[in-house]
mmCIF file of C-alpha atoms and ligand atoms in Angstrom:
data_model
loop_
_atom_site.group_PDB
_atom_site.id
_atom_site.type_symbol
_atom_site.label_atom_id
_atom_site.label_comp_id
_atom_site.label_asym_id
_atom_site.label_seq_id
_atom_site.Cartn_x
_atom_site.Cartn_y
_atom_site.Cartn_z
ATOM 1 C CA MET A 9 17.342 31.287 -32.427
ATOM 2 C CA ARG A 10 18.119 30.161 -28.863
ATOM 3 C CA GLN A 11 21.296 27.759 -28.810
ATOM 4 C CA SER A 12 20.029 24.203 -27.511
ATOM 5 C CA LYS A 13 21.164 22.976 -24.359
ATOM 6 C CA VAL A 14 19.702 19.870 -22.624
ATOM 7 C CA LEU A 15 19.322 19.377 -19.159
ATOM 8 C CA THR A 16 18.338 16.495 -16.124
ATOM 9 C CA ILE A 17 18.103 16.556 -12.871
ATOM 10 C CA GLY A 18 18.571 13.817 -10.904
ATOM 11 C CA GLU A 19 20.970 10.937 -8.665
ATOM 12 C CA VAL A 20 24.874 11.182 -8.622
ATOM 13 C CA LEU A 21 26.302 7.692 -7.051
ATOM 14 C CA VAL A 22 29.087 6.020 -8.079
ATOM 15 C CA GLU A 23 28.669 1.949 -8.792
ATOM 16 C CA ILE A 24 30.609 -0.675 -7.522
ATOM 17 C CA VAL A 25 30.622 -4.072 -9.225
ATOM 18 C CA ALA A 26 30.928 -7.322 -7.647
ATOM 19 C CA THR A 27 33.673 -8.963 -10.187
ATOM 20 C CA GLU A 28 32.584 -12.634 -10.241
ATOM 21 C CA ARG A 29 28.469 -13.508 -10.331
ATOM 22 C CA GLY A 30 26.245 -14.637 -7.678
ATOM 23 C CA ASP A 31 23.958 -13.428 -5.189
ATOM 24 C CA GLY A 32 23.889 -10.598 -3.352
ATOM 25 C CA PHE A 33 26.410 -9.254 -0.863
ATOM 26 C CA ARG A 34 26.007 -11.371 1.996
ATOM 27 C CA GLU A 35 29.258 -13.406 1.628
ATOM 28 C CA PRO A 36 32.386 -11.194 0.795
ATOM 29 C CA VAL A 37 33.032 -10.780 -2.831
ATOM 30 C CA LYS A 38 35.660 -8.551 -4.698
ATOM 31 C CA LEU A 39 34.331 -5.669 -5.961
ATOM 32 C CA ILE A 40 35.491 -3.115 -8.391
ATOM 33 C CA GLY A 41 35.159 0.449 -8.195
ATOM 34 C CA PRO A 42 34.146 3.576 -7.869
ATOM 35 C CA PHE A 43 31.840 4.013 -11.094
ATOM 36 C CA PRO A 44 30.688 7.404 -12.340
ATOM 37 C CA SER A 45 26.761 6.598 -12.036
ATOM 38 C CA GLY A 46 23.131 7.041 -12.095
ATOM 39 C CA ALA A 47 20.804 7.396 -15.095
ATOM 40 C CA PRO A 48 20.931 11.555 -15.075
ATOM 41 C CA ALA A 49 24.463 11.291 -15.305
ATOM 42 C CA ILE A 50 24.807 8.458 -17.448
ATOM 43 C CA PHE A 51 23.058 10.168 -20.252
ATOM 44 C CA ILE A 52 24.003 14.205 -19.666
ATOM 45 C CA ASP A 53 26.998 12.623 -19.603
ATOM 46 C CA GLN A 54 26.796 10.956 -23.634
ATOM 47 C CA VAL A 55 24.833 14.410 -24.644
ATOM 48 C CA GLY A 56 28.279 15.944 -23.537
ATOM 49 C CA LYS A 57 30.241 13.819 -24.979
ATOM 50 C CA LEU A 58 28.191 14.209 -28.328
ATOM 51 C CA GLY A 59 29.575 18.569 -28.012
ATOM 52 C CA GLN A 60 25.867 19.457 -27.649
ATOM 53 C CA ALA A 61 25.215 21.985 -24.692
ATOM 54 C CA ALA A 62 24.680 20.088 -21.020
ATOM 55 C CA ALA A 63 23.932 20.674 -17.744
ATOM 56 C CA ILE A 64 22.711 17.931 -15.005
ATOM 57 C CA ILE A 65 20.686 19.441 -11.208
ATOM 58 C CA SER A 66 21.884 17.605 -9.175
ATOM 59 C CA ARG A 67 24.100 17.196 -4.975
ATOM 60 C CA VAL A 68 27.302 15.474 -4.000
ATOM 61 C CA GLY A 69 29.297 15.380 -0.563
ATOM 62 C CA ASP A 70 32.971 17.046 -0.790
ATOM 63 C CA ASP A 71 34.629 13.093 -0.938
ATOM 64 C CA ASP A 72 36.236 11.215 -3.740
ATOM 65 C CA PHE A 73 33.353 9.665 -4.723
ATOM 66 C CA GLY A 74 31.757 13.627 -5.338
ATOM 67 C CA HIS A 75 34.527 13.766 -7.561
ATOM 68 C CA VAL A 76 35.088 11.193 -9.777
ATOM 69 C CA ASN A 77 31.305 12.307 -11.111
ATOM 70 C CA LEU A 78 32.353 16.038 -11.078
ATOM 71 C CA ASP A 79 35.561 15.521 -12.539
ATOM 72 C CA ARG A 80 34.199 12.969 -15.551
ATOM 73 C CA LEU A 81 31.239 14.624 -16.774
ATOM 74 C CA LYS A 82 33.306 18.579 -16.112
ATOM 75 C CA ARG A 83 35.282 16.223 -18.566
ATOM 76 C CA ASP A 84 32.918 14.905 -21.301
ATOM 77 C CA GLY A 85 31.811 18.985 -21.808
ATOM 78 C CA VAL A 86 29.109 18.946 -19.022
ATOM 79 C CA ASP A 87 27.875 22.469 -16.996
ATOM 80 C CA VAL A 88 27.958 21.328 -13.889
ATOM 81 C CA SER A 89 27.537 23.679 -12.269
ATOM 82 C CA GLY A 90 23.722 22.492 -11.316
ATOM 83 C CA ILE A 91 25.541 20.435 -9.302
ATOM 84 C CA GLU A 92 25.920 21.282 -5.493
ATOM 85 C CA VAL A 93 28.682 19.894 -3.293
ATOM 86 C CA ASP A 94 27.639 19.742 0.237
ATOM 87 C CA PRO A 95 30.517 19.580 2.562
ATOM 88 C CA LEU A 96 29.008 17.763 4.998
ATOM 89 C CA GLY A 97 26.918 14.539 2.895
ATOM 90 C CA THR A 98 27.922 11.328 1.165
ATOM 91 C CA THR A 99 27.848 11.498 -2.203
ATOM 92 C CA GLY A 100 25.391 8.487 -3.349
ATOM 93 C CA SER A 101 25.969 4.913 -4.161
ATOM 94 C CA ALA A 102 25.121 1.774 -4.926
ATOM 95 C CA PHE A 103 26.841 -1.177 -5.219
ATOM 96 C CA VAL A 104 25.672 -4.076 -8.215
ATOM 97 C CA ARG A 105 26.022 -7.203 -8.560
ATOM 98 C CA TYR A 106 25.242 -9.443 -11.435
ATOM 99 C CA ARG A 107 23.161 -13.197 -11.200
ATOM 100 C CA GLU A 108 24.076 -16.574 -13.396
ATOM 101 C CA ASP A 109 20.440 -15.686 -14.467
ATOM 102 C CA GLY A 110 22.565 -12.317 -15.731
ATOM 103 C CA GLY A 111 19.827 -10.355 -12.661
ATOM 104 C CA ARG A 112 21.158 -7.717 -11.109
ATOM 105 C CA ASN A 113 21.161 -7.372 -7.181
ATOM 106 C CA PHE A 114 21.964 -4.017 -5.403
ATOM 107 C CA VAL A 115 22.147 -2.584 -2.656
ATOM 108 C CA PHE A 116 21.570 1.496 -3.022
ATOM 109 C CA ASN A 117 22.582 3.992 -0.587
ATOM 110 C CA ILE A 118 20.035 6.870 -2.448
ATOM 111 C CA ARG A 119 17.797 8.670 -0.558
ATOM 112 C CA HIS A 120 20.188 9.272 2.097
ATOM 113 C CA SER A 121 23.200 10.412 0.082
ATOM 114 C CA ALA A 122 24.015 13.511 -0.264
ATOM 115 C CA CYS A 123 21.208 14.138 -3.615
ATOM 116 C CA GLY A 124 18.179 12.932 -1.667
ATOM 117 C CA THR A 125 17.251 16.621 -1.955
ATOM 118 C CA ILE A 126 17.695 18.582 -4.798
ATOM 119 C CA GLU A 127 16.111 22.056 -4.387
ATOM 120 C CA LEU A 128 15.375 24.582 -7.359
ATOM 121 C CA LYS A 129 18.091 27.084 -6.366
ATOM 122 C CA GLY A 130 21.125 29.879 -6.910
ATOM 123 C CA PRO A 131 23.659 28.661 -10.250
ATOM 124 C CA ALA A 132 20.400 25.881 -10.544
ATOM 125 C CA ALA A 133 17.825 27.359 -11.139
ATOM 126 C CA ASP A 134 19.467 29.722 -13.237
ATOM 127 C CA LEU A 135 20.350 26.456 -15.218
ATOM 128 C CA VAL A 136 16.573 25.887 -15.634
ATOM 129 C CA GLU A 137 15.848 29.526 -17.372
ATOM 130 C CA SER A 138 18.766 28.673 -19.733
ATOM 131 C CA CYS A 139 18.566 25.267 -20.694
ATOM 132 C CA THR A 140 15.808 24.545 -23.548
ATOM 133 C CA HIS A 141 15.375 20.774 -23.661
ATOM 134 C CA MET A 142 14.603 18.526 -20.218
ATOM 135 C CA HIS A 143 14.700 14.700 -19.886
ATOM 136 C CA VAL A 144 13.080 12.946 -17.222
ATOM 137 C CA MET A 145 14.678 9.368 -15.947
ATOM 138 C CA GLY A 146 11.420 7.942 -14.082
ATOM 139 C CA SER A 147 14.770 6.692 -11.656
ATOM 140 C CA SER A 148 14.717 10.131 -10.602
ATOM 141 C CA LEU A 149 11.407 10.054 -8.451
ATOM 142 C CA TYR A 150 13.052 9.462 -5.530
ATOM 143 C CA ALA A 151 12.039 11.726 -2.689
ATOM 144 C CA PRO A 152 9.999 13.987 -2.200
ATOM 145 C CA SER A 153 12.331 17.474 -3.378
ATOM 146 C CA VAL A 154 13.240 15.428 -6.536
ATOM 147 C CA VAL A 155 9.788 15.155 -7.724
ATOM 148 C CA ASP A 156 9.227 18.843 -7.144
ATOM 149 C CA ALA A 157 12.494 19.791 -8.735
ATOM 150 C CA VAL A 158 11.884 17.960 -11.651
ATOM 151 C CA LEU A 159 8.087 18.552 -11.705
ATOM 152 C CA LYS A 160 9.328 22.500 -11.409
ATOM 153 C CA ALA A 161 11.978 22.068 -14.152
ATOM 154 C CA THR A 162 9.660 20.319 -17.373
ATOM 155 C CA ARG A 163 7.108 23.181 -16.539
ATOM 156 C CA THR A 164 9.487 26.510 -16.675
ATOM 157 C CA ILE A 165 11.606 24.608 -19.910
ATOM 158 C CA LYS A 166 7.797 24.043 -21.331
ATOM 159 C CA GLU A 167 6.872 27.398 -20.683
ATOM 160 C CA ASN A 168 9.509 28.992 -22.197
ATOM 161 C CA GLY A 169 9.088 27.372 -25.684
ATOM 162 C CA GLY A 170 11.330 24.147 -25.202
ATOM 163 C CA THR A 171 10.937 20.409 -25.601
ATOM 164 C CA VAL A 172 10.700 17.347 -22.697
ATOM 165 C CA SER A 173 12.018 13.751 -23.005
ATOM 166 C CA PHE A 174 11.448 11.152 -20.840
ATOM 167 C CA ASP A 175 12.283 8.036 -20.487
ATOM 168 C CA PRO A 176 10.401 5.602 -16.989
ATOM 169 C CA ASN A 177 13.466 3.988 -17.230
ATOM 170 C CA LEU A 178 11.903 2.472 -13.833
ATOM 171 C CA ARG A 179 11.429 -0.955 -12.113
ATOM 172 C CA ALA A 180 7.616 -2.210 -11.326
ATOM 173 C CA GLU A 181 8.356 -1.382 -6.840
ATOM 174 C CA ILE A 182 9.380 1.655 -7.159
ATOM 175 C CA LEU A 183 6.082 2.903 -8.938
ATOM 176 C CA ASN A 184 3.761 1.731 -6.972
ATOM 177 C CA SER A 185 5.714 4.043 -4.186
ATOM 178 C CA PRO A 186 3.230 6.605 -2.478
ATOM 179 C CA GLY A 187 2.460 10.032 -5.732
ATOM 180 C CA MET A 188 4.669 7.913 -8.225
ATOM 181 C CA ARG A 189 2.272 7.288 -10.677
ATOM 182 C CA GLU A 190 0.303 10.673 -10.207
ATOM 183 C CA ALA A 191 4.072 12.184 -10.864
ATOM 184 C CA LEU A 192 4.793 10.430 -14.272
ATOM 185 C CA ALA A 193 1.324 11.189 -15.128
ATOM 186 C CA THR A 194 2.632 14.679 -14.817
ATOM 187 C CA VAL A 195 5.551 14.479 -17.144
ATOM 188 C CA LEU A 196 4.361 12.506 -19.661
ATOM 189 C CA ALA A 197 1.593 15.070 -20.143
ATOM 190 C CA GLU A 198 4.371 17.759 -21.321
ATOM 191 C CA THR A 199 6.709 15.580 -22.881
ATOM 192 C CA ASP A 200 7.093 15.433 -26.458
ATOM 193 C CA LEU A 201 9.681 12.001 -27.130
ATOM 194 C CA PHE A 202 8.800 8.880 -24.872
ATOM 195 C CA LEU A 203 11.722 6.540 -24.164
ATOM 196 C CA PRO A 204 10.245 3.364 -23.136
ATOM 197 C CA SER A 205 11.887 -0.047 -23.045
ATOM 198 C CA GLY A 206 9.990 -3.295 -22.957
ATOM 199 C CA GLU A 207 7.494 -3.522 -20.762
ATOM 200 C CA GLU A 208 7.471 -0.386 -20.213
ATOM 201 C CA LEU A 209 5.152 0.853 -23.719
ATOM 202 C CA PHE A 210 2.306 -0.506 -21.178
ATOM 203 C CA LEU A 211 2.644 1.580 -18.189
ATOM 204 C CA PHE A 212 0.598 4.310 -18.911
ATOM 205 C CA SER A 213 -0.870 2.840 -21.948
ATOM 206 C CA PRO A 214 -3.209 -0.045 -21.197
ATOM 207 C CA ALA A 215 -3.257 -1.640 -24.592
ATOM 208 C CA ASP A 216 -3.533 -4.921 -26.136
ATOM 209 C CA SER A 217 -1.129 -4.721 -28.264
ATOM 210 C CA GLU A 218 2.672 -2.775 -29.105
ATOM 211 C CA ALA A 219 0.603 -0.027 -31.858
ATOM 212 C CA GLU A 220 -2.695 0.050 -29.863
ATOM 213 C CA ALA A 221 -0.433 1.390 -27.025
ATOM 214 C CA ILE A 222 1.864 3.759 -29.262
ATOM 215 C CA ALA A 223 -0.939 5.098 -30.766
ATOM 216 C CA ASN A 224 -3.427 5.730 -27.675
ATOM 217 C CA LEU A 225 0.592 7.896 -26.319
ATOM 218 C CA LEU A 226 0.244 9.977 -29.276
ATOM 219 C CA LYS A 227 -3.172 10.596 -29.064
ATOM 220 C CA SER A 228 -3.067 12.124 -25.328
ATOM 221 C CA GLY A 229 -0.263 14.221 -27.082
ATOM 222 C CA VAL A 230 3.561 12.714 -27.229
ATOM 223 C CA LYS A 231 5.089 13.949 -30.073
ATOM 224 C CA ALA A 232 7.061 10.594 -30.376
ATOM 225 C CA VAL A 233 7.683 6.883 -29.551
ATOM 226 C CA VAL A 234 11.298 5.798 -29.299
ATOM 227 C CA LEU A 235 11.094 1.765 -27.434
ATOM 228 C CA LYS A 236 14.035 0.025 -26.633
ATOM 229 C CA ARG A 237 14.562 -3.741 -27.629
ATOM 230 C CA GLY A 238 17.554 -3.775 -25.707
ATOM 231 C CA ALA A 239 20.005 -6.211 -28.846
ATOM 232 C CA ALA A 240 16.740 -6.734 -31.512
ATOM 233 C CA GLY A 241 17.247 -2.947 -31.187
ATOM 234 C CA ALA A 242 14.661 -0.213 -31.830
ATOM 235 C CA SER A 243 11.638 1.940 -33.262
ATOM 236 C CA TYR A 244 10.893 5.392 -33.887
ATOM 237 C CA VAL A 245 6.455 5.975 -34.962
ATOM 238 C CA ASP A 246 5.416 9.792 -34.907
ATOM 239 C CA ALA A 247 2.247 10.827 -35.872
ATOM 240 C CA THR A 248 3.082 10.018 -39.407
ATOM 241 C CA ARG A 249 6.460 7.345 -39.733
ATOM 242 C CA GLU A 250 6.962 4.311 -38.815
ATOM 243 C CA ILE A 251 11.319 3.123 -39.082
ATOM 244 C CA SER A 252 12.266 -0.387 -37.296
ATOM 245 C CA LEU A 253 15.829 -0.752 -37.684
ATOM 246 C CA PRO A 254 17.856 -4.031 -35.881
ATOM 247 C CA GLY A 255 20.543 -3.547 -33.377
ATOM 248 C CA PHE A 256 24.526 -3.730 -34.162
ATOM 249 C CA ARG A 257 26.118 -6.930 -33.603
ATOM 250 C CA VAL A 258 28.487 -6.780 -30.174
ATOM 251 C CA THR A 259 29.505 -8.121 -27.744
ATOM 252 C CA GLU A 260 27.548 -7.793 -24.519
ATOM 253 C CA VAL A 261 29.969 -7.337 -21.324
ATOM 254 C CA ASP A 262 27.250 -4.983 -19.236
ATOM 255 C CA PRO A 263 24.312 -3.916 -20.579
ATOM 256 C CA THR A 264 23.807 -1.268 -17.728
ATOM 257 C CA GLY A 265 23.462 2.619 -19.465
ATOM 258 C CA ALA A 266 22.755 1.008 -22.458
ATOM 259 C CA GLY A 267 19.238 2.713 -22.319
ATOM 260 C CA ASP A 268 21.033 6.215 -21.313
ATOM 261 C CA CYS A 269 23.067 6.908 -24.074
ATOM 262 C CA PHE A 270 20.531 5.201 -26.046
ATOM 263 C CA GLY A 271 18.274 8.178 -25.800
ATOM 264 C CA ALA A 272 20.942 10.199 -24.834
ATOM 265 C CA THR A 273 22.602 10.272 -28.961
ATOM 266 C CA PHE A 274 18.811 10.332 -29.996
ATOM 267 C CA VAL A 275 18.145 13.362 -28.321
ATOM 268 C CA THR A 276 21.480 14.706 -29.397
ATOM 269 C CA PHE A 277 20.101 14.203 -33.064
ATOM 270 C CA TRP A 278 16.686 15.007 -32.240
ATOM 271 C CA LEU A 279 17.237 18.550 -31.809
ATOM 272 C CA GLY A 280 20.009 18.866 -34.367
ATOM 273 C CA GLY A 281 17.561 18.565 -36.001
ATOM 274 C CA ALA A 282 18.103 14.910 -38.193
ATOM 275 C CA ASP A 283 15.282 12.824 -39.213
ATOM 276 C CA PRO A 284 14.269 10.314 -37.040
ATOM 277 C CA GLU A 285 16.115 7.695 -39.576
ATOM 278 C CA THR A 286 19.345 9.707 -38.558
ATOM 279 C CA ALA A 287 18.308 9.624 -34.883
ATOM 280 C CA LEU A 288 17.529 5.894 -34.509
ATOM 281 C CA ARG A 289 20.840 4.331 -35.787
ATOM 282 C CA TYR A 290 23.425 6.602 -33.635
ATOM 283 C CA ALA A 291 21.212 6.471 -30.865
ATOM 284 C CA ASN A 292 21.211 2.031 -31.077
ATOM 285 C CA ALA A 293 24.809 2.433 -32.563
ATOM 286 C CA ALA A 294 25.682 4.413 -28.830
ATOM 287 C CA GLY A 295 23.202 1.727 -27.040
ATOM 288 C CA ALA A 296 25.714 -1.359 -28.640
ATOM 289 C CA ARG A 297 28.813 0.754 -28.314
ATOM 290 C CA ALA A 298 27.219 1.140 -24.265
ATOM 291 C CA VAL A 299 26.932 -2.637 -23.136
ATOM 292 C CA THR A 300 30.637 -3.743 -24.357
ATOM 293 C CA ARG A 301 32.016 -2.091 -21.892
ATOM 294 C CA SER A 302 32.277 -2.224 -18.331
ATOM 295 C CA GLY A 303 30.778 -0.002 -16.083
ATOM 296 C CA PRO A 304 27.640 1.921 -16.175
ATOM 297 C CA MET A 305 28.993 5.753 -17.977
ATOM 298 C CA GLU A 306 32.345 3.609 -19.276
ATOM 299 C CA GLY A 307 31.291 2.970 -22.850
ATOM 300 C CA ALA A 308 29.587 6.358 -23.293
ATOM 301 C CA SER A 309 30.947 6.936 -27.325
ATOM 302 C CA THR A 310 32.798 10.300 -29.141
ATOM 303 C CA ARG A 311 30.542 11.459 -32.436
ATOM 304 C CA ALA A 312 33.264 10.030 -34.332
ATOM 305 C CA GLU A 313 33.243 6.087 -31.600
ATOM 306 C CA LEU A 314 29.622 6.103 -33.120
ATOM 307 C CA ASP A 315 30.581 7.235 -36.646
ATOM 308 C CA ALA A 316 33.253 3.604 -36.925
ATOM 309 C CA LEU A 317 30.839 1.572 -35.975
ATOM 310 C CA ILE A 318 27.909 2.403 -38.264
ATOM 311 C CA ALA A 319 31.065 1.846 -41.600
ATOM 312 C CA GLU A 320 31.753 -1.148 -40.212
ATOM 313 C CA GLN A 321 28.726 -3.255 -39.626
ATOM 314 C CA ARG A 322 27.245 -1.222 -42.964
ATOM 315 C CA SER A 323 26.633 -4.071 -45.107
HETATM 316 P P1 ATP B 7 19.186 -0.203 -19.270
HETATM 317 O O1 ATP B 7 19.508 -1.615 -18.518
HETATM 318 O O2 ATP B 7 20.023 1.155 -19.462
HETATM 319 O O3 ATP B 7 17.804 1.191 -18.492
HETATM 320 P P2 ATP B 7 16.986 -0.331 -21.217
HETATM 321 O O4 ATP B 7 16.000 -1.237 -20.551
HETATM 322 O O5 ATP B 7 16.644 1.713 -21.075
HETATM 323 O O6 ATP B 7 18.452 -0.171 -20.485
HETATM 324 P P3 ATP B 7 17.571 -1.366 -23.669
HETATM 325 O O7 ATP B 7 16.613 -1.848 -24.710
HETATM 326 O O8 ATP B 7 18.294 -2.615 -22.976
HETATM 327 O O9 ATP B 7 17.153 0.328 -22.794
HETATM 328 O O10 ATP B 7 18.592 -0.981 -24.493
HETATM 329 C C1 ATP B 7 19.017 0.399 -25.236
HETATM 330 C C2 ATP B 7 19.646 0.286 -27.064
HETATM 331 O O11 ATP B 7 20.662 -0.224 -26.531
HETATM 332 C C3 ATP B 7 18.589 -1.504 -27.368
HETATM 333 O O12 ATP B 7 17.388 -0.405 -28.341
HETATM 334 C C4 ATP B 7 19.777 -0.747 -28.541
HETATM 335 O O13 ATP B 7 19.874 0.296 -29.146
HETATM 336 C C5 ATP B 7 20.605 -1.909 -27.673
HETATM 337 N N1 ATP B 7 21.218 -2.519 -26.396
HETATM 338 C C6 ATP B 7 21.594 -3.195 -25.330
HETATM 339 N N2 ATP B 7 22.044 -3.963 -25.474
HETATM 340 C C7 ATP B 7 21.854 -4.064 -26.630
HETATM 341 C C8 ATP B 7 22.870 -5.636 -27.240
HETATM 342 N N3 ATP B 7 22.846 -6.755 -26.487
HETATM 343 N N4 ATP B 7 23.489 -5.612 -28.433
HETATM 344 C C9 ATP B 7 23.232 -4.768 -29.025
HETATM 345 N N5 ATP B 7 22.863 -3.424 -29.239
HETATM 346 C C10 ATP B 7 22.578 -3.408 -27.960
HETATM 347 MG MG1 MG B 8 16.048 2.341 -19.389
#
């Protein structure tokens, strides 16, 4: 059997965060950053940090924001041969300010940044052939060439006998952009592991209850649904089992990245042959650790750090 290798495709950004809560950016505010970011980048960093072979296809500019990401991903063991450095491009960015009510305001530069165009050519095309698992982030379907690249890679990896995981990671506003629902439905049809959070469970399976939505998804060919429940933990359901585990008790500092670290850890343990309860426990621990650090990728964990949290809270 080939050694497993996880691939993802999508936005690589820096995040710059307002240090004080409030409404948006219409007045000067104190900022901290740049932090390496982008949902697929956070996901793949966590996979690499757990020692699982991992790669990402994206584009950055030949600027400090690009190098912040390349350096971090390389340090954590991610194959960055599929990140093209565009000498004329500018790395994507997101400015984020938390409101008093816990909501967030963003100023994004993604579509017109270096990662606004991603193509499967050269080293990126080689990576698709060498990887055995594809992880799709719904948030990465932000531009036509990126949608194409994601759909093509997903198809190829499936045809080569690999597996697919899918985190819709969507806000309702993006859902109605042209072609989005069709692209998402195409991904779902190839999905083995579906990882929604909260209401995302009902995106493709309108139903009156969680159980009914999950049953519909399993009937449509998804092998397992892993539902993220924030501080309350997570659930795993497949054709034969249903497991729910509570969240770990931690102090939340910055929730960004929790879902990505959770998904990365679940997928890594699942590919490694762990039973679903073990995979869910470690994923919960990774999500919990992620919220204790400010900066989206700063809370990614090593195996030893997850073991320590699990040991500490085993009652
Ligand atoms: P994101 O904002 O990164 O997209 P998400 O909505 O995809 O997150 P959440 O359900 O918020 O996902 O978080 C993912 C997982 O992280 C949860 O299932 C849980 O295991 C863990 N987690 C999140 N918040 C907390 C918390 N406050 N305390 C403990 N664990 C948490
Ligand atoms: Mg999410």
